[in-house]
Short mmCIF file of C-alpha atoms in Angstrom, two decimals:
data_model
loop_
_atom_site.label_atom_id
_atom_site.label_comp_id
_atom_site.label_asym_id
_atom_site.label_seq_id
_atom_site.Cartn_x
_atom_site.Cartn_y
_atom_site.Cartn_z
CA UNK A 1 -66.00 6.45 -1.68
CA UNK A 2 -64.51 4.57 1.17
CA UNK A 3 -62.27 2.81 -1.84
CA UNK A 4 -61.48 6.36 -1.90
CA UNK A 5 -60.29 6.82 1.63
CA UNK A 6 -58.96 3.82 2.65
CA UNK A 7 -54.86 3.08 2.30
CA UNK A 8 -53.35 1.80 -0.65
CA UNK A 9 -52.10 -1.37 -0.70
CA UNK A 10 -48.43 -1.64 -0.12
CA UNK A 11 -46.15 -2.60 -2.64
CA UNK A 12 -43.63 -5.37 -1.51
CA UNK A 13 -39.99 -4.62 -2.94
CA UNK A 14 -37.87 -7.16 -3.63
CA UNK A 15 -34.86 -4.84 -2.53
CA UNK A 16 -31.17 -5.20 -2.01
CA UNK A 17 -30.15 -6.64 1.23
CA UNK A 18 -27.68 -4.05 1.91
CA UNK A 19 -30.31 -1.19 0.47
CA UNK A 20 -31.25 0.04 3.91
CA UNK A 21 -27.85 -0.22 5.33
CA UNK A 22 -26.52 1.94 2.99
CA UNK A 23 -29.23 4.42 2.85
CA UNK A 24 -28.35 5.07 6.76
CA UNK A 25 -24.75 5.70 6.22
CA UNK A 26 -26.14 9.29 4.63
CA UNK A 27 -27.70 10.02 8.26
CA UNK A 28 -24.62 8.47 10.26
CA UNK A 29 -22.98 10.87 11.11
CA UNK A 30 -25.54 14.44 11.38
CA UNK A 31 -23.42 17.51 12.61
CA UNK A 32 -23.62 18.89 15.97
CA UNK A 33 -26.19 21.77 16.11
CA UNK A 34 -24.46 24.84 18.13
CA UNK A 35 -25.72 27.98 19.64
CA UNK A 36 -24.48 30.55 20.78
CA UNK A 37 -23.61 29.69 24.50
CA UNK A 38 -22.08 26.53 23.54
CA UNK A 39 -18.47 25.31 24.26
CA UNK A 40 -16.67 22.53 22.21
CA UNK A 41 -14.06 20.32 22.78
CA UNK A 42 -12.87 17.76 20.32
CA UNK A 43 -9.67 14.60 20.39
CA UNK A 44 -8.40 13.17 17.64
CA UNK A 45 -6.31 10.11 18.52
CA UNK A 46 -4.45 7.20 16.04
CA UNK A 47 -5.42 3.80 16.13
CA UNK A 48 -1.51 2.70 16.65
CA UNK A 49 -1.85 1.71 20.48
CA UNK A 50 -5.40 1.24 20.77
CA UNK A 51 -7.48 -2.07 19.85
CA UNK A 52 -11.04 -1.76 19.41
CA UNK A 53 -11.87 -3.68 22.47
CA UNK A 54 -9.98 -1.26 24.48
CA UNK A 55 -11.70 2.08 21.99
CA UNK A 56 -15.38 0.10 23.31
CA UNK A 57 -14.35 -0.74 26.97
CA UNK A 58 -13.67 3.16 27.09
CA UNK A 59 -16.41 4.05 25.52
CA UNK A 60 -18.88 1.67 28.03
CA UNK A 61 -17.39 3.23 30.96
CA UNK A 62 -17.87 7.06 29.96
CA UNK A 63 -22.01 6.13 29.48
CA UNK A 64 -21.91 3.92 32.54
CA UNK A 65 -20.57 7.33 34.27
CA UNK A 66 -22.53 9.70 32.66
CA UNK A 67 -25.49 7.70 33.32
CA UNK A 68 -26.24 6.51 29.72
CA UNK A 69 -27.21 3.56 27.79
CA UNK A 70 -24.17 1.38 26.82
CA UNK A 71 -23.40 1.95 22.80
CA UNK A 72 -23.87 -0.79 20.80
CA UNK A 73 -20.21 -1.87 20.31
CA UNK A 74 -20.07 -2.20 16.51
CA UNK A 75 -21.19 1.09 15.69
CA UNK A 76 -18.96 3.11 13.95
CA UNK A 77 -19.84 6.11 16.04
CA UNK A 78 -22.70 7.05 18.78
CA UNK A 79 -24.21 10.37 21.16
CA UNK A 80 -24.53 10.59 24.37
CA UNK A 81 -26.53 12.87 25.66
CA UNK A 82 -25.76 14.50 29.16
CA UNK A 83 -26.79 17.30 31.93
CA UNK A 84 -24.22 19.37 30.93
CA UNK A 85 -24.66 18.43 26.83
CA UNK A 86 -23.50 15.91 24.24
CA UNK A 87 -20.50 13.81 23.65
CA UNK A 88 -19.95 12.06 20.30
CA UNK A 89 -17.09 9.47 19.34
CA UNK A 90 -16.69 8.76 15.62
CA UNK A 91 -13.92 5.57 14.62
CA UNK A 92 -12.32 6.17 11.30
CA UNK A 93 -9.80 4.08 9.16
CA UNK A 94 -7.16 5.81 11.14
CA UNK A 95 -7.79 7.57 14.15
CA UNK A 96 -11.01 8.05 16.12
CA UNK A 97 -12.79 11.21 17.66
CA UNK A 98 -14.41 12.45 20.86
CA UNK A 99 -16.56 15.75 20.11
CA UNK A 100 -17.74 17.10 23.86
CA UNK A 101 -20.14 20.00 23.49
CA UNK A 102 -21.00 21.92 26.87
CA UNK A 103 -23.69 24.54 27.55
CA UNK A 104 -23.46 27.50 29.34
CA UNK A 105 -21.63 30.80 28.35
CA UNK A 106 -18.11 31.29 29.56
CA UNK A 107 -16.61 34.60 31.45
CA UNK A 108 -13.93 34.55 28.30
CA UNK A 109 -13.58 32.28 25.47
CA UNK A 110 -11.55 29.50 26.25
CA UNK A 111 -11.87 30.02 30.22
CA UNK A 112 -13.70 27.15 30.63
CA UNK A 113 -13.12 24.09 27.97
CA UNK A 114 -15.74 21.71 27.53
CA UNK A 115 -13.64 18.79 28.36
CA UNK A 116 -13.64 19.70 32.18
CA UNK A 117 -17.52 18.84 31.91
CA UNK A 118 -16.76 15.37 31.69
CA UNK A 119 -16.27 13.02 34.26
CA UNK A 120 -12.75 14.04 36.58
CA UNK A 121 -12.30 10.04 36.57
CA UNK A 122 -12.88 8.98 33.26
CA UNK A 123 -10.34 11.82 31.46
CA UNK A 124 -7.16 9.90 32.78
CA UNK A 125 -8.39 6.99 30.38
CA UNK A 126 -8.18 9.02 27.39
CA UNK A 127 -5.58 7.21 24.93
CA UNK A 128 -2.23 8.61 23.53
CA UNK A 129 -1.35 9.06 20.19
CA UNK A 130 -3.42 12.18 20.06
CA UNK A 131 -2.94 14.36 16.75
CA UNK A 132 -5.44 16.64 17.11
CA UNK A 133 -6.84 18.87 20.44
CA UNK A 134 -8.54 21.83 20.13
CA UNK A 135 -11.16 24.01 21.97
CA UNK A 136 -13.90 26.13 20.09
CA UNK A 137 -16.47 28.88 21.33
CA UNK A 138 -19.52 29.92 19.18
CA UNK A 139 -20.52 33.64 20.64
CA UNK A 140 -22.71 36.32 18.88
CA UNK A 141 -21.21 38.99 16.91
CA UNK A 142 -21.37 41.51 19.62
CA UNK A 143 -19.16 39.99 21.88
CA UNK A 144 -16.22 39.91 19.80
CA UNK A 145 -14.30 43.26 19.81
CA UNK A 146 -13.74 44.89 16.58
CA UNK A 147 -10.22 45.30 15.80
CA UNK A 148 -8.48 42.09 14.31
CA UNK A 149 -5.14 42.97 17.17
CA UNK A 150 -7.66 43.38 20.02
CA UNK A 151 -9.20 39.82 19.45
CA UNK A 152 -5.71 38.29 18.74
CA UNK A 153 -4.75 39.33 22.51
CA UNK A 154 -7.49 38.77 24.32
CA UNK A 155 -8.04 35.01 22.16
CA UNK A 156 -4.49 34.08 21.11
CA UNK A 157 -2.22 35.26 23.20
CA UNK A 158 -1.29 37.75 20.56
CA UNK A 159 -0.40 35.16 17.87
CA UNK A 160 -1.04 36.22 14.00
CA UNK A 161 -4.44 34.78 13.05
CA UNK A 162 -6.23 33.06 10.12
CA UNK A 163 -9.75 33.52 9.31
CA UNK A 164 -12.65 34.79 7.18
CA UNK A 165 -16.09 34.91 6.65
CA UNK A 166 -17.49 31.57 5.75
CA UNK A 167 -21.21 30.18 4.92
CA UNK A 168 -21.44 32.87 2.47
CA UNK A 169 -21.27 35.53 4.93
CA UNK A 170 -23.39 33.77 7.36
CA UNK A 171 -20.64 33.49 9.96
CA UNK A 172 -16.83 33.95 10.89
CA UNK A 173 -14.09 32.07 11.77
CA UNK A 174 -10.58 33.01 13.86
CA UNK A 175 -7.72 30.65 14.32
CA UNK A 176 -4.18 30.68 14.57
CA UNK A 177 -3.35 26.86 13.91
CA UNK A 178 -1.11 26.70 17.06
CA UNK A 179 -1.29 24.49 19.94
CA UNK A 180 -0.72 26.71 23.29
CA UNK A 181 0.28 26.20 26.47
CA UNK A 182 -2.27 23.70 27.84
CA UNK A 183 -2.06 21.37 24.23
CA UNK A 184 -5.00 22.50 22.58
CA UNK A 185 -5.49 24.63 19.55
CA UNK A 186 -8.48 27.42 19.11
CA UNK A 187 -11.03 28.14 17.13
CA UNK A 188 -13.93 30.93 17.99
CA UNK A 189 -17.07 31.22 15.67
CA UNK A 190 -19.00 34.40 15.06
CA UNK A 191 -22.76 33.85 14.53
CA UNK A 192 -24.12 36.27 12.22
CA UNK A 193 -27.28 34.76 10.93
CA UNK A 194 -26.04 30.86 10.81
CA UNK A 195 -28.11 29.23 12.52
CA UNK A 196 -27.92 26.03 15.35
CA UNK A 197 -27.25 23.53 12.26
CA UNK A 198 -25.10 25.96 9.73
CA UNK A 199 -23.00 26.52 12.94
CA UNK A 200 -22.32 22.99 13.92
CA UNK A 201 -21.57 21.69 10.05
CA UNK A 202 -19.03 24.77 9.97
CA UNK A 203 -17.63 23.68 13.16
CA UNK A 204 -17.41 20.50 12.16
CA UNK A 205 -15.71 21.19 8.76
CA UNK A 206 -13.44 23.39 10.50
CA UNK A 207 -12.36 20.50 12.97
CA UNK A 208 -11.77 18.31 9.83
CA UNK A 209 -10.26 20.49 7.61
CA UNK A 210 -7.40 20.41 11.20
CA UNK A 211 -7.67 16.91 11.45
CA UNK A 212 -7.13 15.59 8.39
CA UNK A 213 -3.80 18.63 7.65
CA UNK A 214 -1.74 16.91 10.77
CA UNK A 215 -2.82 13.25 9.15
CA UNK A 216 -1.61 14.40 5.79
CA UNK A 217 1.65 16.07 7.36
CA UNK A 218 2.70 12.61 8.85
CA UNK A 219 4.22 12.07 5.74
CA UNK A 220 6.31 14.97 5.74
CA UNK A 221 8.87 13.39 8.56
CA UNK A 222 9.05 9.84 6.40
CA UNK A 223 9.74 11.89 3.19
CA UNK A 224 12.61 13.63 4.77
CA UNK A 225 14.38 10.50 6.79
CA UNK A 226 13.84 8.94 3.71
CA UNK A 227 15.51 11.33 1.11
CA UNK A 228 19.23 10.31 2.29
CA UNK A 229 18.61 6.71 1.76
CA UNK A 230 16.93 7.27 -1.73
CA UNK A 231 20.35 9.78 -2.56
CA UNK A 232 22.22 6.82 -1.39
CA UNK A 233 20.67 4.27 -3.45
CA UNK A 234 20.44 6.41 -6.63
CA UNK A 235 24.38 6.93 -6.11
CA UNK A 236 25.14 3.64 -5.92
CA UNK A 237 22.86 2.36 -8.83
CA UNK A 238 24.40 4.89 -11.07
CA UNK A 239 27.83 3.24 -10.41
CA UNK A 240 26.55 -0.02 -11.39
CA UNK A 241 24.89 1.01 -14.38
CA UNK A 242 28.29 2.25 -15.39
CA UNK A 243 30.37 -0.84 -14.25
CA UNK A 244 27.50 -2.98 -16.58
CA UNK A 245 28.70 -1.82 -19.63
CA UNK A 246 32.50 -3.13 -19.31
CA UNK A 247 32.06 -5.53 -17.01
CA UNK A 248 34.24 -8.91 -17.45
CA UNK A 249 33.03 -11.99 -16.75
CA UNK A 250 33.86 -12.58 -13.52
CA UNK A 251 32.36 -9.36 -12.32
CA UNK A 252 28.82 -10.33 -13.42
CA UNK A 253 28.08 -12.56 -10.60
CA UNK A 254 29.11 -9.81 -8.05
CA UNK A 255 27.04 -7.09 -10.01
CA UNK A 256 24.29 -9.25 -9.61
CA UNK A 257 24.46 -9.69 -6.63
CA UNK A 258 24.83 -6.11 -5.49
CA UNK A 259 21.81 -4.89 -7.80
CA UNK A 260 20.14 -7.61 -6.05
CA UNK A 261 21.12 -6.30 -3.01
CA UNK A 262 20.04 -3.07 -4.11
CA UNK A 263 16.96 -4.22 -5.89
CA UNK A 264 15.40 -5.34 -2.36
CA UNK A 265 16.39 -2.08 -0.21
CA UNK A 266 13.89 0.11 -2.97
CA UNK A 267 11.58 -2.56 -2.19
CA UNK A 268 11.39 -2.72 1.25
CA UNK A 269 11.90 1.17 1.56
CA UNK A 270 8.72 1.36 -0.97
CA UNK A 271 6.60 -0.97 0.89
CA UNK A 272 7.25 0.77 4.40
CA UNK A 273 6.22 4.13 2.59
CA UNK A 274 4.56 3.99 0.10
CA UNK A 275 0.90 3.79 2.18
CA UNK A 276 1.98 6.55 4.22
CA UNK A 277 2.46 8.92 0.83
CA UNK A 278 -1.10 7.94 -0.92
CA UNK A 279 -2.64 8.33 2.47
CA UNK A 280 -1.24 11.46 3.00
CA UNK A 281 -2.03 12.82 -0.44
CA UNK A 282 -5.60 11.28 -0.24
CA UNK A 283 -6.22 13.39 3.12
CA UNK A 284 -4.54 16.06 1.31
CA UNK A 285 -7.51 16.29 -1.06
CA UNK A 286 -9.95 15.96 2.04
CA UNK A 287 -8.28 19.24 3.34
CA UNK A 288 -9.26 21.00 0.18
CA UNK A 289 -12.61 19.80 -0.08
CA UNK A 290 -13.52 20.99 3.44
CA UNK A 291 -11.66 24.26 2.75
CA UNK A 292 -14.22 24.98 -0.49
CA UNK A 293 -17.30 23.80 1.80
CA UNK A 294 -16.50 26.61 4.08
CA UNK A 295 -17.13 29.18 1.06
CA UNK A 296 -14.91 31.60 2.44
CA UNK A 297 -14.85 35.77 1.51
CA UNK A 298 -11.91 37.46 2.97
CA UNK A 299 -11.49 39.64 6.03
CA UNK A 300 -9.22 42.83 5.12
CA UNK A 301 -5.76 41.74 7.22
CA UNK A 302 -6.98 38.06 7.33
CA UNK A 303 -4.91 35.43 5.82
CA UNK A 304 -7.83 33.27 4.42
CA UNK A 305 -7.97 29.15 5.30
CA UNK A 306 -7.48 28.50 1.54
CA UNK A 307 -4.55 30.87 1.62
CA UNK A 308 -2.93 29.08 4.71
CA UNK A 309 -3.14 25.78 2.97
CA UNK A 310 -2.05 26.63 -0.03
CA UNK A 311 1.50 28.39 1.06
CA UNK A 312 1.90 25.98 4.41
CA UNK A 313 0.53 22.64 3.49
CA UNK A 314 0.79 22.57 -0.17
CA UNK A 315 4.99 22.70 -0.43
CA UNK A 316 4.78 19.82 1.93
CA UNK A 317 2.81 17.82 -0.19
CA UNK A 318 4.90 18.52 -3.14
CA UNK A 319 7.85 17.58 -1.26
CA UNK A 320 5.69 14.01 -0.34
CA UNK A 321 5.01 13.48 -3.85
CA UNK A 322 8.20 14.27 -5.30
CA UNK A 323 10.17 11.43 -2.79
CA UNK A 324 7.15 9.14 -3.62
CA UNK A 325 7.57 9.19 -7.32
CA UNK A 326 11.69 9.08 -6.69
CA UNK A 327 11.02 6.33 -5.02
CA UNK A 328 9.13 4.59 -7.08
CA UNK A 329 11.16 5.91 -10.22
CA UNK A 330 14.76 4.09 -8.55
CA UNK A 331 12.91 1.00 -7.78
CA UNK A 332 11.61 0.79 -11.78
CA UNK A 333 15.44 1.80 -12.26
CA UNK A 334 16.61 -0.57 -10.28
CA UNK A 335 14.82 -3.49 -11.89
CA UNK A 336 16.03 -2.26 -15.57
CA UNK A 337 19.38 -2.79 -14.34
CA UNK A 338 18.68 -5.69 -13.00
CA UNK A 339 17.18 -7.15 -15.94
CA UNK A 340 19.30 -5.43 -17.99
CA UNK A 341 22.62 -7.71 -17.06
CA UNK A 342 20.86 -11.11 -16.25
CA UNK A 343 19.76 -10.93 -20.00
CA UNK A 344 23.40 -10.08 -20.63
CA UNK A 345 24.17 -12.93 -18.41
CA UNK A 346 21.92 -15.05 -19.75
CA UNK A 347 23.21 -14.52 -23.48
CA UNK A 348 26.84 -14.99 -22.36
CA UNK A 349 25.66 -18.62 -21.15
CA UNK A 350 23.20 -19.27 -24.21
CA UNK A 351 26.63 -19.40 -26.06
CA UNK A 352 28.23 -21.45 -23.94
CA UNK A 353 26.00 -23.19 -24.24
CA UNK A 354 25.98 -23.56 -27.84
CA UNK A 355 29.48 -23.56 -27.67
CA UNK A 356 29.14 -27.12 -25.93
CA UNK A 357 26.72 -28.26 -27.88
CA UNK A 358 28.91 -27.87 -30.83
CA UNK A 359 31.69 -29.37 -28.98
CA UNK A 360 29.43 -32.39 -28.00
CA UNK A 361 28.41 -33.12 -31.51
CA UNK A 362 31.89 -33.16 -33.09
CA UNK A 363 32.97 -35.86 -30.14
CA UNK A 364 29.49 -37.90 -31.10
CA UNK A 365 30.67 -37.60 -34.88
CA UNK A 366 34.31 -38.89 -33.50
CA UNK A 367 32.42 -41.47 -31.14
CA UNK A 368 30.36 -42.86 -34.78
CA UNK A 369 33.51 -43.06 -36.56
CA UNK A 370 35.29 -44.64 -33.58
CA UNK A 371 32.38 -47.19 -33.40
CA UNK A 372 31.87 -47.91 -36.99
CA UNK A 373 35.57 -49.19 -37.41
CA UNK A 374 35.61 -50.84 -34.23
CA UNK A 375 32.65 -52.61 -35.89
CA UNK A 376 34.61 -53.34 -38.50
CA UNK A 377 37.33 -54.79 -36.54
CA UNK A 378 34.39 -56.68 -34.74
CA UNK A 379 33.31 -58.37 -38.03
CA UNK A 380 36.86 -59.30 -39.11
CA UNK A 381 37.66 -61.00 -35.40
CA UNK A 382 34.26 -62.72 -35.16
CA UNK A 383 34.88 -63.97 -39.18
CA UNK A 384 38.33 -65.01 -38.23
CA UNK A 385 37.69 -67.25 -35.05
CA UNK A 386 34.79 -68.62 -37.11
CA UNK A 387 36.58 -69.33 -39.73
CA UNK A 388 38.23 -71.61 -37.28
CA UNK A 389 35.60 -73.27 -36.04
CA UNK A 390 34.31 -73.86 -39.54
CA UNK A 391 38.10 -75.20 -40.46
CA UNK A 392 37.53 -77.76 -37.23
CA UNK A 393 34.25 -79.01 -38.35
CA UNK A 394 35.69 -79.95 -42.20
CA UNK A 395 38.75 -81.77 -40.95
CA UNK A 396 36.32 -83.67 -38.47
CA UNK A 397 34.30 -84.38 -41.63
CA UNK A 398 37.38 -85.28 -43.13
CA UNK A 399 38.71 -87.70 -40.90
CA UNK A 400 34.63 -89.15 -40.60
CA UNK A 401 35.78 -90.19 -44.77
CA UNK A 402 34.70 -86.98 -46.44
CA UNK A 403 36.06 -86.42 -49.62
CA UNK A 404 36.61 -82.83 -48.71
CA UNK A 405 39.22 -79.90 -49.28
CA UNK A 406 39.93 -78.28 -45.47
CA UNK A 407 41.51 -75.30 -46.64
CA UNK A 408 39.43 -74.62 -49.73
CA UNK A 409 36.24 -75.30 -48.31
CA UNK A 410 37.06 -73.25 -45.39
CA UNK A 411 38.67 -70.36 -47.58
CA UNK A 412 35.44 -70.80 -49.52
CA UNK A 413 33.24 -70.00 -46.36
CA UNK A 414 35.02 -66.65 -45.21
CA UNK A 415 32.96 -64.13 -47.34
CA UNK A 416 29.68 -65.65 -46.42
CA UNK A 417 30.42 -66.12 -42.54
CA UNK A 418 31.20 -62.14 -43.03
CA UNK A 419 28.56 -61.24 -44.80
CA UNK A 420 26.19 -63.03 -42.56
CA UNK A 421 28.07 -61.30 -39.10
CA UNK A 422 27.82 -57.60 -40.93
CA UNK A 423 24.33 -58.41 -41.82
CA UNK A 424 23.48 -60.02 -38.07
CA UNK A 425 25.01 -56.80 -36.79
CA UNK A 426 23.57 -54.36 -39.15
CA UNK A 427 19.99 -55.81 -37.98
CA UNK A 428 20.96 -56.00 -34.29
CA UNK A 429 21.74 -52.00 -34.54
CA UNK A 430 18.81 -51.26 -36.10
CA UNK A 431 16.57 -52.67 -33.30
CA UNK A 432 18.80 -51.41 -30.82
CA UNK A 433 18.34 -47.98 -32.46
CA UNK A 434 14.27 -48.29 -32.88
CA UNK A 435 14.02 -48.98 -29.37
CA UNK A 436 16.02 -46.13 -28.32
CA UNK A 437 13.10 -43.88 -30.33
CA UNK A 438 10.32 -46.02 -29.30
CA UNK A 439 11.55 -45.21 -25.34
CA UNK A 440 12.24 -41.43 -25.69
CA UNK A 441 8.85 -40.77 -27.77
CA UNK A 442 6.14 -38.86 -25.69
CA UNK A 443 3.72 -41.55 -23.39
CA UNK A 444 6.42 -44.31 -24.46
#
């Protein structure tokens, strides 16, 4: 029995060493729970002038002022908690976030932003490069009046408004994806049976669904100062193309040079945009996802989110991918050409090649000839001036009391002093020629 009730014994894993890191990147980053007399505020700000010393010294100085522990400063995000609520900061790949949440109901939506709760001294510190500002209220059904024109005014300063019913039905959500006079952009919630946690994941995938639409519409300026210079190039490779087939020989050097030329502006234009496009089109996808998390039904006289991004954001990312695959498509171009007339090069001076090759071997042949008659001459001088020295040593012999014949004896020694030089020669060649091999052989 007490076997029974006691623990088991506990099992000792031999687990990953990044298991438990991992497992809290699921709980990271937990939406903001809302109710109904909440105010948000959120900033969404590029890395581009902003280290991460400077993102942490920031951070350290809001807690420090709100009275907080300091955040651990490799964290990837962090809470605060405060009198008047919460503030969260979230670093991405490419920009970083401040979510403030405030209590308290307002007198109007929007009268009171949550941002004013914090600190009057640390909100001059906020960086540049903001993208995204925007305001949000969460308020109960009943306080929203019931004409779509009516909430327009009193909201939106008139402006035509997106929206519908998302969670299901749960809830409702009004924008009109403009920024108004004091820089911020709205968004006002309708609780109909959400929920503290529903509300603040809606909320939050409303915020992103924002965000990450300006991110992906940073591409939309490059694509357009780039189109000129990509009609520019395309002009001026389709004249070289052309000049390829029927160009001389002297032009080749110069029409290399140009598609070389040419060959390293689509580079360097492809290389400073070519992140900027699959970024964009990455946070393009990230805009539809949290537009089918929302799980929108449609308010008669509403244009629905999924509508707005489909006929405002979607022809913008067309246009991005259509300069991106130009792009790419004249810089493959651009290298065919290129390869296209060094091989022609290449084969013009292959036969020049062989051209001198040929030449080279006929003046060898000519230089074998030339040396086997001046070998020939050689024997016949070397025989001759023998011959004479052979002639001196019979009339010494001679004159010693010899009984010998000078000029028949030395007439008689002519073929063999030749045959011995052609044969000394021959055999001096030969080892002249073995040694040449032996010296050019591989390790010799």
């Amino acid at each position: 029995m007490t076997a029974e009730l006691s623990d088991p014994p506990r099992l000792r894993l031999n687990e990953h060493p990044q298991r438990r890191q991992l497992n809290r990147e699921a709980h990271a980053r937990p939406a903001l729970q809302l109710a109904a007399d909440n105010r948000v505020s959120y900033l969404a700000y590029l890395h581009r002038h902003i280290s991460r010393e400077q993102e942490n010294w920031l951070c350290r100085e809001l807690a420090q002022q709100l009275g907080q522990p300091v955040p651990d400063p490799e964290a990837g995000q962090f809470q605060l908690d405060a009198p008047f609520g919460r503030v969260r900061w979230e670093r991405h790949g490419e920009f970083s976030s401040f979510t403030i949440l405030a209590h308290g109901a307002e007198s109007s939506p929007f009268a009171q932003p949550a941002l004013q709760a914090l600190p009057a001294t640390w909100l001059p510190l906020l960086p540049g490069n903001v993208l995204v500002a925007a305001h949000a209220a969460l308020l109960p059904p009943g306080a929203l009046p019931l004409r779509i024109e009516d909430l327009a005014a009193q909201c939106f300063n008139g402006h035509e408004l997106a929206g519908a019913e998302i969670g299901d039905g749960a809830g409702r959500a009004y924008t009109d994806f403009r920024i108004h006079p004091d820089g911020f952009s709205r968004y006002l919630l309708a609780d109909l049976y959400m929920g503290r946690r529903q509300a603040g994941r809606m909320l939050q995938r409303l915020l992103e669904l924002e965000t990450y639409r300006m991110l992906a519409l940073l591409a939309l300026p490059v694509a357009k100062s780039i189109a000129p210079e990509l009609a520019k190039v395309d002009e001026e490779l389709a004249e070289l193309t052309g000049a390829i087939s029927g160009a001389a020989v002297d032009s080749e050097p110069q029409l290399l040079h140009r598609l070389t030329e040419l060959a390293g502006a689509a580079e360097n234009a492809l290389s400073r945009t070519d992140h900027r496009f699959n970024a964009s089109l990455a946070y393009y996808d990230i805009v539809r996802n949290r537009v089918a998390e929302l799980r929108e039904r449609r308010i008669h006289g509403l244009q629905p989110f999924q509508q707005f991004v489909q006929r405002r954001l979607a022809p913008a990312m067309d246009t991005c991918r259509a300069v991106a695959f130009r792009q790419r498509e004249l810089a493959a171009r651009v290298n065919r050409a290129t390869a296209l007339l060094r091989t022609r090069v290449d084969i013009r001076r292959e036969r020049q090649n062989q051209a001198l090759l040929t030449s080279m071997e006929r003046r060898a042949a000519m230089q074998l000839h030339l040396q086997q008659t001046v070998e020939g001459l050689s024997i016949a001088a070397i025989t001759y001036y023998s011959a004479g020295l052979i002639g001196y040593l019979f009339k010494g012999a001679k004159a010693a009391g010899l009984p010998i014949n000078v000029e028949l004896a030395t007439a008689a020694a002519v073929p063999l002093l030749a045959l011995a030089i052609a044969l000394g020669l021959r055999r001096a060649r030969s080892a002249l020629q073995r040694h040449g091999e032996a010296s050019g052989a591989p390790g010799g």
